[in-house]
Amino acid sequence: MIRIAIANQKGGVGKTTTAINMATAMAATGWKTLLIDLDPQGNASTGTGIDSRQRELSSYDVLLGEATVAEAVVPSSIPGLDVLPATVDLSGAEIELVDFEDRAGRLRRALAGHVGHDVCFIDCPPSLGLLTLNALTAADTLLVPLQCEFFALEGLSQLLQTVEKVQQVFNPDLGIVGVALTMFDRRNRLTDQVSEDVRGCLGNLVFESVIPRNVRLSEAPSHGLPALIYDHSCAGSRAYMALARELISRLPEKRKAA
Ligand SMILES: Nc1ncnc2c1ncn2[C@@H]1O[C@H](COP(=O)(O)OP(=O)(O)OP(=O)(O)O)[C@@H](O)[C@H]1O
Ligand SMILES: [Mg+2]
């Protein structure tokens, strides 16, 4: 299983929207896909229609070693897409995990030997705490959603420093598959300027596909559906399909056969 973390410590930049719709796009392309909700807000779980009865076991139990991934995973209504849901319990995990010697490697250990899925996306909370550290330690690669705002690049350099530390200490194989520009608004000159700066700075690391600001993307979660299912032809959904194609083209050859 290829493991893709979706992280950015900045809040509200489109991590969860990207995780849900990339996971849906991959599932639609025939990949058996797992969406891991590692945020106590549980937005990825709600946004894929997982109700509270389906969250008896959650990512919290998996991190604490009280359930296996296979036991806690639930199917979504989307064919080929399963979810490891999150509950508010997870907010306590940051503290409870401190007692474990391998506190940053709990998710990695839980995913080792997991079978039944070709790819997983890990939706991270908006911080660089122990939950995100577990995601980066477990992941093969990182996808960074970036909102084209004035402070975007500063936040990004902090994230890249964290990635370097994780590579040195916990996970030397961690790569960065790309940076995705989100909530892009062509009418806003600042957006254009920041996007130019980001591309100037990071070059090909930035995906060509850009996710536009699109109201359908923000409506979909209230229906418990990925935008790709709620309205597959809206500009946001089309952009996520294009991003998924680009992502697949960047994955190592042997994994693409799935
Ligand atoms: N391209 C977009 N166009 C319009 N609205 C969007 C877009 N992407 C996300 N949103 C909306 O913006 C809000 C924040 O998005 P999202 O929840 O994906 O960000 P996040 O980075 O996961 O947030 P958090 O840091 O709180 O986990 C949500 O209400 C979402 O529906
Ligand atoms: Mg989120």
PDB file of C-alpha atoms and ligand atoms in Angstrom:
ATOM      1  CA  MET A   1       0.000   0.000   0.000  1.00  0.00           C
ATOM      2  CA  ILE A   2       1.351   3.416  -0.910  1.00  0.00           C
ATOM      3  CA  ARG A   3       0.842   5.863   1.954  1.00  0.00           C
ATOM      4  CA  ILE A   4       0.270   9.554   1.231  1.00  0.00           C
ATOM      5  CA  ALA A   5       0.078  12.088   4.079  1.00  0.00           C
ATOM      6  CA  ILE A   6      -1.818  15.319   3.432  1.00  0.00           C
ATOM      7  CA  ALA A   7      -0.413  17.931   5.775  1.00  0.00           C
ATOM      8  CA  ASN A   8      -0.022  21.643   6.351  1.00  0.00           C
ATOM      9  CA  GLN A   9       0.012  23.077   9.864  1.00  0.00           C
ATOM     10  CA  LYS A  10      -1.999  26.053   8.664  1.00  0.00           C
ATOM     11  CA  GLY A  11      -5.733  25.654   9.306  1.00  0.00           C
ATOM     12  CA  GLY A  12      -8.390  25.724   6.623  1.00  0.00           C
ATOM     13  CA  VAL A  13      -6.130  25.449   3.572  1.00  0.00           C
ATOM     14  CA  GLY A  14      -8.008  22.546   1.972  1.00  0.00           C
ATOM     15  CA  LYS A  15      -6.294  19.469   3.485  1.00  0.00           C
ATOM     16  CA  THR A  16      -9.506  17.584   4.175  1.00  0.00           C
ATOM     17  CA  THR A  17     -11.203  18.600   0.910  1.00  0.00           C
ATOM     18  CA  THR A  18      -8.103  17.428  -0.945  1.00  0.00           C
ATOM     19  CA  ALA A  19      -7.880  14.166   1.036  1.00  0.00           C
ATOM     20  CA  ILE A  20     -11.555  13.303   0.461  1.00  0.00           C
ATOM     21  CA  ASN A  21     -11.586  14.109  -3.238  1.00  0.00           C
ATOM     22  CA  MET A  22      -8.203  12.597  -4.081  1.00  0.00           C
ATOM     23  CA  ALA A  23      -9.231   9.415  -2.254  1.00  0.00           C
ATOM     24  CA  THR A  24     -12.516   9.366  -4.200  1.00  0.00           C
ATOM     25  CA  ALA A  25     -10.750   9.981  -7.510  1.00  0.00           C
ATOM     26  CA  MET A  26      -8.276   7.153  -6.847  1.00  0.00           C
ATOM     27  CA  ALA A  27     -11.123   4.808  -5.847  1.00  0.00           C
ATOM     28  CA  ALA A  28     -12.985   5.719  -9.055  1.00  0.00           C
ATOM     29  CA  THR A  29      -9.858   4.827 -11.027  1.00  0.00           C
ATOM     30  CA  GLY A  30      -9.904   1.320  -9.560  1.00  0.00           C
ATOM     31  CA  TRP A  31      -7.499   1.668  -6.637  1.00  0.00           C
ATOM     32  CA  LYS A  32      -8.670   0.106  -3.384  1.00  0.00           C
ATOM     33  CA  THR A  33      -8.401   3.221  -1.288  1.00  0.00           C
ATOM     34  CA  LEU A  34      -8.264   3.899   2.446  1.00  0.00           C
ATOM     35  CA  LEU A  35      -8.854   7.369   3.878  1.00  0.00           C
ATOM     36  CA  ILE A  36      -7.317   7.715   7.343  1.00  0.00           C
ATOM     37  CA  ASP A  37      -8.796  10.518   9.436  1.00  0.00           C
ATOM     38  CA  LEU A  38      -6.089  11.666  11.853  1.00  0.00           C
ATOM     39  CA  ASP A  39      -7.797  14.908  12.878  1.00  0.00           C
ATOM     40  CA  PRO A  40      -9.915  15.072  16.078  1.00  0.00           C
ATOM     41  CA  GLN A  41     -12.303  17.368  14.151  1.00  0.00           C
ATOM     42  CA  GLY A  42     -13.301  14.263  12.167  1.00  0.00           C
ATOM     43  CA  ASN A  43     -14.056  16.269   9.016  1.00  0.00           C
ATOM     44  CA  ALA A  44     -12.815  13.586   6.625  1.00  0.00           C
ATOM     45  CA  SER A  45     -15.114  11.049   8.307  1.00  0.00           C
ATOM     46  CA  THR A  46     -18.169  13.342   8.227  1.00  0.00           C
ATOM     47  CA  GLY A  47     -17.396  14.430   4.674  1.00  0.00           C
ATOM     48  CA  THR A  48     -17.497  10.818   3.489  1.00  0.00           C
ATOM     49  CA  GLY A  49     -20.800  10.168   5.269  1.00  0.00           C
ATOM     50  CA  ILE A  50     -19.478   8.112   8.211  1.00  0.00           C
ATOM     51  CA  ASP A  51     -21.934   8.559  11.105  1.00  0.00           C
ATOM     52  CA  SER A  52     -21.193   8.228  14.835  1.00  0.00           C
ATOM     53  CA  ARG A  53     -22.439   4.596  15.026  1.00  0.00           C
ATOM     54  CA  GLN A  54     -19.755   3.673  12.504  1.00  0.00           C
ATOM     55  CA  ARG A  55     -17.051   5.219  14.689  1.00  0.00           C
ATOM     56  CA  GLU A  56     -17.139   2.720  17.547  1.00  0.00           C
ATOM     57  CA  LEU A  57     -13.532   2.015  16.734  1.00  0.00           C
ATOM     58  CA  SER A  58     -11.444   4.844  15.364  1.00  0.00           C
ATOM     59  CA  SER A  59      -7.947   6.050  14.549  1.00  0.00           C
ATOM     60  CA  TYR A  60      -7.586   6.769  18.289  1.00  0.00           C
ATOM     61  CA  ASP A  61      -7.932   3.051  19.152  1.00  0.00           C
ATOM     62  CA  VAL A  62      -5.475   2.180  16.401  1.00  0.00           C
ATOM     63  CA  LEU A  63      -2.838   4.652  17.645  1.00  0.00           C
ATOM     64  CA  LEU A  64      -3.239   3.428  21.215  1.00  0.00           C
ATOM     65  CA  GLY A  65      -2.846  -0.173  20.027  1.00  0.00           C
ATOM     66  CA  GLU A  66      -6.349  -1.157  21.118  1.00  0.00           C
ATOM     67  CA  ALA A  67      -7.564  -2.097  17.624  1.00  0.00           C
ATOM     68  CA  THR A  68      -6.006  -3.069  14.315  1.00  0.00           C
ATOM     69  CA  VAL A  69      -6.528  -0.975  11.181  1.00  0.00           C
ATOM     70  CA  ALA A  70      -8.592  -3.813   9.674  1.00  0.00           C
ATOM     71  CA  GLU A  71     -10.872  -3.902  12.731  1.00  0.00           C
ATOM     72  CA  ALA A  72     -11.491  -0.146  12.785  1.00  0.00           C
ATOM     73  CA  VAL A  73     -11.955   0.491   9.053  1.00  0.00           C
ATOM     74  CA  VAL A  74     -15.506   1.045   7.792  1.00  0.00           C
ATOM     75  CA  PRO A  75     -16.780   1.087   4.205  1.00  0.00           C
ATOM     76  CA  SER A  76     -18.063   4.389   2.789  1.00  0.00           C
ATOM     77  CA  SER A  77     -20.946   4.664   0.335  1.00  0.00           C
ATOM     78  CA  ILE A  78     -18.358   5.213  -2.400  1.00  0.00           C
ATOM     79  CA  PRO A  79     -17.315   1.966  -4.112  1.00  0.00           C
ATOM     80  CA  GLY A  80     -13.670   1.167  -3.425  1.00  0.00           C
ATOM     81  CA  LEU A  81     -13.287   3.729  -0.635  1.00  0.00           C
ATOM     82  CA  ASP A  82     -12.950   2.704   3.027  1.00  0.00           C
ATOM     83  CA  VAL A  83     -12.434   5.059   5.958  1.00  0.00           C
ATOM     84  CA  LEU A  84     -10.556   4.794   9.231  1.00  0.00           C
ATOM     85  CA  PRO A  85     -12.676   7.367  11.076  1.00  0.00           C
ATOM     86  CA  ALA A  86     -11.735   9.834  13.808  1.00  0.00           C
ATOM     87  CA  THR A  87     -13.563  10.921  16.942  1.00  0.00           C
ATOM     88  CA  VAL A  88     -12.886  13.717  19.430  1.00  0.00           C
ATOM     89  CA  ASP A  89     -11.054  11.132  21.586  1.00  0.00           C
ATOM     90  CA  LEU A  90      -8.153  11.748  19.263  1.00  0.00           C
ATOM     91  CA  SER A  91      -7.558  15.168  20.831  1.00  0.00           C
ATOM     92  CA  GLY A  92      -6.387  13.332  23.967  1.00  0.00           C
ATOM     93  CA  ALA A  93      -4.035  11.108  22.012  1.00  0.00           C
ATOM     94  CA  GLU A  94      -1.352  13.791  21.722  1.00  0.00           C
ATOM     95  CA  ILE A  95      -0.953  13.600  25.499  1.00  0.00           C
ATOM     96  CA  GLU A  96      -1.627   9.881  25.991  1.00  0.00           C
ATOM     97  CA  LEU A  97       0.933   8.914  23.360  1.00  0.00           C
ATOM     98  CA  VAL A  98       3.715  10.629  25.270  1.00  0.00           C
ATOM     99  CA  ASP A  99       3.886   7.562  27.548  1.00  0.00           C
ATOM    100  CA  PHE A 100       4.842   5.340  24.605  1.00  0.00           C
ATOM    101  CA  GLU A 101       8.491   4.979  23.708  1.00  0.00           C
ATOM    102  CA  ASP A 102       7.685   4.752  19.959  1.00  0.00           C
ATOM    103  CA  ARG A 103       5.187   7.617  20.176  1.00  0.00           C
ATOM    104  CA  ALA A 104       5.910   8.940  16.665  1.00  0.00           C
ATOM    105  CA  GLY A 105       5.826   5.491  15.086  1.00  0.00           C
ATOM    106  CA  ARG A 106       2.437   4.227  16.296  1.00  0.00           C
ATOM    107  CA  LEU A 107       0.629   4.645  12.958  1.00  0.00           C
ATOM    108  CA  ARG A 108       3.573   3.258  10.998  1.00  0.00           C
ATOM    109  CA  ARG A 109       3.547   0.166  13.163  1.00  0.00           C
ATOM    110  CA  ALA A 110      -0.233  -0.214  12.819  1.00  0.00           C
ATOM    111  CA  LEU A 111      -0.037   0.023   9.016  1.00  0.00           C
ATOM    112  CA  ALA A 112       2.884  -2.385   8.662  1.00  0.00           C
ATOM    113  CA  GLY A 113       1.566  -5.549   7.090  1.00  0.00           C
ATOM    114  CA  HIS A 114      -1.905  -4.092   6.508  1.00  0.00           C
ATOM    115  CA  VAL A 115      -3.406  -5.719   3.423  1.00  0.00           C
ATOM    116  CA  GLY A 116      -6.518  -5.019   1.365  1.00  0.00           C
ATOM    117  CA  HIS A 117      -5.800  -1.487   0.150  1.00  0.00           C
ATOM    118  CA  ASP A 118      -3.565  -0.216  -2.665  1.00  0.00           C
ATOM    119  CA  VAL A 119      -3.261   3.352  -1.428  1.00  0.00           C
ATOM    120  CA  CYS A 120      -4.094   5.370   1.672  1.00  0.00           C
ATOM    121  CA  PHE A 121      -4.449   9.092   2.274  1.00  0.00           C
ATOM    122  CA  ILE A 122      -3.815  10.389   5.787  1.00  0.00           C
ATOM    123  CA  ASP A 123      -5.695  13.613   6.602  1.00  0.00           C
ATOM    124  CA  CYS A 124      -3.706  15.535   9.231  1.00  0.00           C
ATOM    125  CA  PRO A 125      -4.847  18.131  11.792  1.00  0.00           C
ATOM    126  CA  PRO A 126      -3.688  21.757  11.482  1.00  0.00           C
ATOM    127  CA  SER A 127      -0.593  21.474  13.689  1.00  0.00           C
ATOM    128  CA  LEU A 128       2.849  19.907  13.677  1.00  0.00           C
ATOM    129  CA  GLY A 129       2.141  17.900  16.838  1.00  0.00           C
ATOM    130  CA  LEU A 130       2.371  14.188  17.522  1.00  0.00           C
ATOM    131  CA  LEU A 131      -0.547  13.277  15.231  1.00  0.00           C
ATOM    132  CA  THR A 132       1.042  14.886  12.175  1.00  0.00           C
ATOM    133  CA  LEU A 133       4.389  13.415  13.229  1.00  0.00           C
ATOM    134  CA  ASN A 134       2.783   9.947  13.216  1.00  0.00           C
ATOM    135  CA  ALA A 135       1.413  10.603   9.713  1.00  0.00           C
ATOM    136  CA  LEU A 136       4.811  11.752   8.375  1.00  0.00           C
ATOM    137  CA  THR A 137       6.571   8.800   9.988  1.00  0.00           C
ATOM    138  CA  ALA A 138       4.066   6.351   8.473  1.00  0.00           C
ATOM    139  CA  ALA A 139       3.977   7.925   5.004  1.00  0.00           C
ATOM    140  CA  ASP A 140       5.913   7.164   1.834  1.00  0.00           C
ATOM    141  CA  THR A 141       5.240  10.642   0.616  1.00  0.00           C
ATOM    142  CA  LEU A 142       3.655  13.974   1.474  1.00  0.00           C
ATOM    143  CA  LEU A 143       1.157  16.059  -0.478  1.00  0.00           C
ATOM    144  CA  VAL A 144       0.932  19.679   0.685  1.00  0.00           C
ATOM    145  CA  PRO A 145      -2.191  21.717  -0.049  1.00  0.00           C
ATOM    146  CA  LEU A 146      -1.231  25.385  -0.159  1.00  0.00           C
ATOM    147  CA  GLN A 147      -3.617  28.311  -0.180  1.00  0.00           C
ATOM    148  CA  CYS A 148      -2.232  31.237  -2.165  1.00  0.00           C
ATOM    149  CA  GLU A 149      -2.100  33.756   0.666  1.00  0.00           C
ATOM    150  CA  PHE A 150       0.524  36.177   1.819  1.00  0.00           C
ATOM    151  CA  PHE A 151       2.021  33.981   4.578  1.00  0.00           C
ATOM    152  CA  ALA A 152       1.820  30.726   2.615  1.00  0.00           C
ATOM    153  CA  LEU A 153       5.544  30.463   1.893  1.00  0.00           C
ATOM    154  CA  GLU A 154       6.567  31.118   5.503  1.00  0.00           C
ATOM    155  CA  GLY A 155       4.305  28.338   6.755  1.00  0.00           C
ATOM    156  CA  LEU A 156       5.671  26.084   4.050  1.00  0.00           C
ATOM    157  CA  SER A 157       9.301  26.555   5.090  1.00  0.00           C
ATOM    158  CA  GLN A 158       8.384  25.527   8.642  1.00  0.00           C
ATOM    159  CA  LEU A 159       6.668  22.410   7.288  1.00  0.00           C
ATOM    160  CA  LEU A 160       9.678  21.559   5.125  1.00  0.00           C
ATOM    161  CA  GLN A 161      11.963  21.867   8.167  1.00  0.00           C
ATOM    162  CA  THR A 162       9.744  19.386  10.000  1.00  0.00           C
ATOM    163  CA  VAL A 163       9.929  17.021   7.019  1.00  0.00           C
ATOM    164  CA  GLU A 164      13.727  17.214   7.147  1.00  0.00           C
ATOM    165  CA  LYS A 165      13.740  16.364  10.857  1.00  0.00           C
ATOM    166  CA  VAL A 166      11.389  13.432  10.292  1.00  0.00           C
ATOM    167  CA  GLN A 167      13.674  12.200   7.491  1.00  0.00           C
ATOM    168  CA  GLN A 168      16.688  12.401   9.804  1.00  0.00           C
ATOM    169  CA  VAL A 169      15.118  10.759  12.839  1.00  0.00           C
ATOM    170  CA  PHE A 170      12.079   8.624  11.998  1.00  0.00           C
ATOM    171  CA  ASN A 171      11.577   8.043   8.285  1.00  0.00           C
ATOM    172  CA  PRO A 172      14.533   8.500   5.888  1.00  0.00           C
ATOM    173  CA  ASP A 173      12.351   7.401   2.941  1.00  0.00           C
ATOM    174  CA  LEU A 174       9.772  10.173   3.300  1.00  0.00           C
ATOM    175  CA  GLY A 175       9.347  12.021  -0.003  1.00  0.00           C
ATOM    176  CA  ILE A 176       7.301  15.008  -1.122  1.00  0.00           C
ATOM    177  CA  VAL A 177       5.067  14.134  -4.056  1.00  0.00           C
ATOM    178  CA  GLY A 178       3.950  17.707  -4.616  1.00  0.00           C
ATOM    179  CA  VAL A 179       2.397  20.970  -3.522  1.00  0.00           C
ATOM    180  CA  ALA A 180      -1.182  21.610  -4.654  1.00  0.00           C
ATOM    181  CA  LEU A 181      -2.433  25.190  -4.931  1.00  0.00           C
ATOM    182  CA  THR A 182      -5.939  25.373  -3.467  1.00  0.00           C
ATOM    183  CA  MET A 183      -8.813  27.887  -3.366  1.00  0.00           C
ATOM    184  CA  PHE A 184      -7.296  29.639  -6.332  1.00  0.00           C
ATOM    185  CA  ASP A 185      -9.098  32.812  -7.350  1.00  0.00           C
ATOM    186  CA  ARG A 186      -8.033  34.165 -10.722  1.00  0.00           C
ATOM    187  CA  ARG A 187      -9.730  37.503 -10.106  1.00  0.00           C
ATOM    188  CA  ASN A 188      -7.520  38.146  -7.077  1.00  0.00           C
ATOM    189  CA  ARG A 189      -4.153  39.679  -7.984  1.00  0.00           C
ATOM    190  CA  LEU A 190      -2.517  38.601  -4.715  1.00  0.00           C
ATOM    191  CA  THR A 191      -3.395  34.974  -5.481  1.00  0.00           C
ATOM    192  CA  ASP A 192      -1.644  35.257  -8.838  1.00  0.00           C
ATOM    193  CA  GLN A 193       1.398  36.899  -7.271  1.00  0.00           C
ATOM    194  CA  VAL A 194       1.729  34.285  -4.514  1.00  0.00           C
ATOM    195  CA  SER A 195       1.251  31.444  -6.963  1.00  0.00           C
ATOM    196  CA  GLU A 196       4.048  32.894  -9.142  1.00  0.00           C
ATOM    197  CA  ASP A 197       6.320  33.177  -6.084  1.00  0.00           C
ATOM    198  CA  VAL A 198       5.559  29.609  -5.005  1.00  0.00           C
ATOM    199  CA  ARG A 199       6.265  28.238  -8.487  1.00  0.00           C
ATOM    200  CA  GLY A 200       9.432  30.341  -8.688  1.00  0.00           C
ATOM    201  CA  CYS A 201      10.571  28.919  -5.367  1.00  0.00           C
ATOM    202  CA  LEU A 202       9.544  25.285  -5.688  1.00  0.00           C
ATOM    203  CA  GLY A 203       9.507  24.723  -9.465  1.00  0.00           C
ATOM    204  CA  ASN A 204       8.187  21.342 -10.555  1.00  0.00           C
ATOM    205  CA  LEU A 205       7.297  20.356  -7.024  1.00  0.00           C
ATOM    206  CA  VAL A 206       4.121  22.397  -7.537  1.00  0.00           C
ATOM    207  CA  PHE A 207       1.408  20.444  -9.367  1.00  0.00           C
ATOM    208  CA  GLU A 208       0.285  22.039 -12.640  1.00  0.00           C
ATOM    209  CA  SER A 209      -3.359  21.408 -11.759  1.00  0.00           C
ATOM    210  CA  VAL A 210      -4.737  24.162  -9.574  1.00  0.00           C
ATOM    211  CA  ILE A 211      -7.869  23.812  -7.415  1.00  0.00           C
ATOM    212  CA  PRO A 212     -10.149  26.840  -7.940  1.00  0.00           C
ATOM    213  CA  ARG A 213     -12.271  28.419  -5.253  1.00  0.00           C
ATOM    214  CA  ASN A 214     -15.570  26.686  -5.942  1.00  0.00           C
ATOM    215  CA  VAL A 215     -18.741  26.782  -3.880  1.00  0.00           C
ATOM    216  CA  ARG A 216     -19.716  23.190  -4.806  1.00  0.00           C
ATOM    217  CA  LEU A 217     -16.570  21.940  -3.052  1.00  0.00           C
ATOM    218  CA  SER A 218     -17.666  23.636   0.171  1.00  0.00           C
ATOM    219  CA  GLU A 219     -21.298  22.470  -0.087  1.00  0.00           C
ATOM    220  CA  ALA A 220     -20.538  18.790  -0.576  1.00  0.00           C
ATOM    221  CA  PRO A 221     -19.443  17.898   3.016  1.00  0.00           C
ATOM    222  CA  SER A 222     -22.819  18.940   4.460  1.00  0.00           C
ATOM    223  CA  HIS A 223     -24.342  16.175   2.317  1.00  0.00           C
ATOM    224  CA  GLY A 224     -21.788  13.645   3.580  1.00  0.00           C
ATOM    225  CA  LEU A 225     -20.487  13.292   0.048  1.00  0.00           C
ATOM    226  CA  PRO A 226     -17.203  14.009  -1.721  1.00  0.00           C
ATOM    227  CA  ALA A 227     -17.659  16.840  -4.240  1.00  0.00           C
ATOM    228  CA  LEU A 228     -16.676  14.346  -6.938  1.00  0.00           C
ATOM    229  CA  ILE A 229     -19.900  12.433  -6.187  1.00  0.00           C
ATOM    230  CA  TYR A 230     -22.074  15.421  -5.197  1.00  0.00           C
ATOM    231  CA  ASP A 231     -21.368  17.230  -8.484  1.00  0.00           C
ATOM    232  CA  HIS A 232     -18.813  15.465 -10.618  1.00  0.00           C
ATOM    233  CA  SER A 233     -18.860  18.078 -13.363  1.00  0.00           C
ATOM    234  CA  CYS A 234     -18.287  21.236 -11.295  1.00  0.00           C
ATOM    235  CA  ALA A 235     -15.004  23.097 -11.782  1.00  0.00           C
ATOM    236  CA  GLY A 236     -13.692  21.886  -8.391  1.00  0.00           C
ATOM    237  CA  SER A 237     -14.359  18.223  -9.148  1.00  0.00           C
ATOM    238  CA  ARG A 238     -12.765  18.483 -12.574  1.00  0.00           C
ATOM    239  CA  ALA A 239      -9.697  20.085 -11.012  1.00  0.00           C
ATOM    240  CA  TYR A 240      -9.397  17.271  -8.442  1.00  0.00           C
ATOM    241  CA  MET A 241      -9.683  14.644 -11.217  1.00  0.00           C
ATOM    242  CA  ALA A 242      -6.839  16.377 -13.060  1.00  0.00           C
ATOM    243  CA  LEU A 243      -4.801  16.556  -9.846  1.00  0.00           C
ATOM    244  CA  ALA A 244      -5.365  12.840  -9.240  1.00  0.00           C
ATOM    245  CA  ARG A 245      -4.111  12.010 -12.749  1.00  0.00           C
ATOM    246  CA  GLU A 246      -1.020  14.092 -12.092  1.00  0.00           C
ATOM    247  CA  LEU A 247      -0.510  12.450  -8.696  1.00  0.00           C
ATOM    248  CA  ILE A 248      -0.741   8.954 -10.203  1.00  0.00           C
ATOM    249  CA  SER A 249       1.826   9.925 -12.855  1.00  0.00           C
ATOM    250  CA  ARG A 250       4.231  10.912 -10.054  1.00  0.00           C
ATOM    251  CA  LEU A 251       3.909   7.653  -8.112  1.00  0.00           C
ATOM    252  CA  PRO A 252       6.648   5.043  -8.556  1.00  0.00           C
ATOM    253  CA  GLU A 253       6.101   2.806 -11.631  1.00  0.00           C
ATOM    254  CA  LYS A 254       5.542  -0.459  -9.825  1.00  0.00           C
ATOM    255  CA  ARG A 255       2.757   1.012  -7.753  1.00  0.00           C
ATOM    256  CA  LYS A 256       0.862   2.344 -10.752  1.00  0.00           C
ATOM    257  CA  ALA A 257      -0.129  -1.130 -11.861  1.00  0.00           C
ATOM    258  CA  ALA A 258      -2.826  -1.372  -9.158  1.00  0.00           C
TER     259      ALA A 258
HETATM  260  N1  LIG B   1     -11.435  25.017  -3.387  1.00  0.00           N
HETATM  261  C1  LIG B   1     -12.338  25.390  -2.473  1.00  0.00           C
HETATM  262  N2  LIG B   1     -13.297  26.296  -2.780  1.00  0.00           N
HETATM  263  C2  LIG B   1     -14.194  26.698  -1.854  1.00  0.00           C
HETATM  264  N3  LIG B   1     -14.231  26.252  -0.604  1.00  0.00           N
HETATM  265  C3  LIG B   1     -13.299  25.350  -0.239  1.00  0.00           C
HETATM  266  C4  LIG B   1     -12.305  24.867  -1.148  1.00  0.00           C
HETATM  267  N4  LIG B   1     -11.510  23.978  -0.493  1.00  0.00           N
HETATM  268  C5  LIG B   1     -11.995  23.912   0.753  1.00  0.00           C
HETATM  269  N5  LIG B   1     -13.052  24.723   0.926  1.00  0.00           N
HETATM  270  C6  LIG B   1     -13.808  24.970   2.165  1.00  0.00           C
HETATM  271  O1  LIG B   1     -12.943  25.675   3.037  1.00  0.00           O
HETATM  272  C7  LIG B   1     -13.037  25.186   4.356  1.00  0.00           C
HETATM  273  C8  LIG B   1     -11.666  24.609   4.791  1.00  0.00           C
HETATM  274  O2  LIG B   1     -11.345  23.521   3.945  1.00  0.00           O
HETATM  275  P1  LIG B   1     -10.795  22.145   4.545  1.00  0.00           P
HETATM  276  O3  LIG B   1     -11.647  21.688   5.669  1.00  0.00           O
HETATM  277  O4  LIG B   1     -10.591  21.219   3.409  1.00  0.00           O
HETATM  278  O5  LIG B   1      -9.395  22.660   5.086  1.00  0.00           O
HETATM  279  P2  LIG B   1      -8.430  21.960   6.146  1.00  0.00           P
HETATM  280  O6  LIG B   1      -7.053  22.402   5.794  1.00  0.00           O
HETATM  281  O7  LIG B   1      -8.686  20.509   6.203  1.00  0.00           O
HETATM  282  O8  LIG B   1      -8.920  22.635   7.505  1.00  0.00           O
HETATM  283  P3  LIG B   1      -8.402  22.222   8.988  1.00  0.00           P
HETATM  284  O9  LIG B   1      -7.032  22.804   9.088  1.00  0.00           O
HETATM  285  O10 LIG B   1      -9.399  22.850   9.910  1.00  0.00           O
HETATM  286  O11 LIG B   1      -8.402  20.726   9.053  1.00  0.00           O
HETATM  287  C9  LIG B   1     -14.134  24.142   4.335  1.00  0.00           C
HETATM  288  O12 LIG B   1     -15.340  24.745   4.699  1.00  0.00           O
HETATM  289  C10 LIG B   1     -14.163  23.692   2.887  1.00  0.00           C
HETATM  290  O13 LIG B   1     -15.439  23.213   2.511  1.00  0.00           O
HETATM  291 MG    MG B   2      -9.104  19.282   7.870  1.00  0.00          MG
END
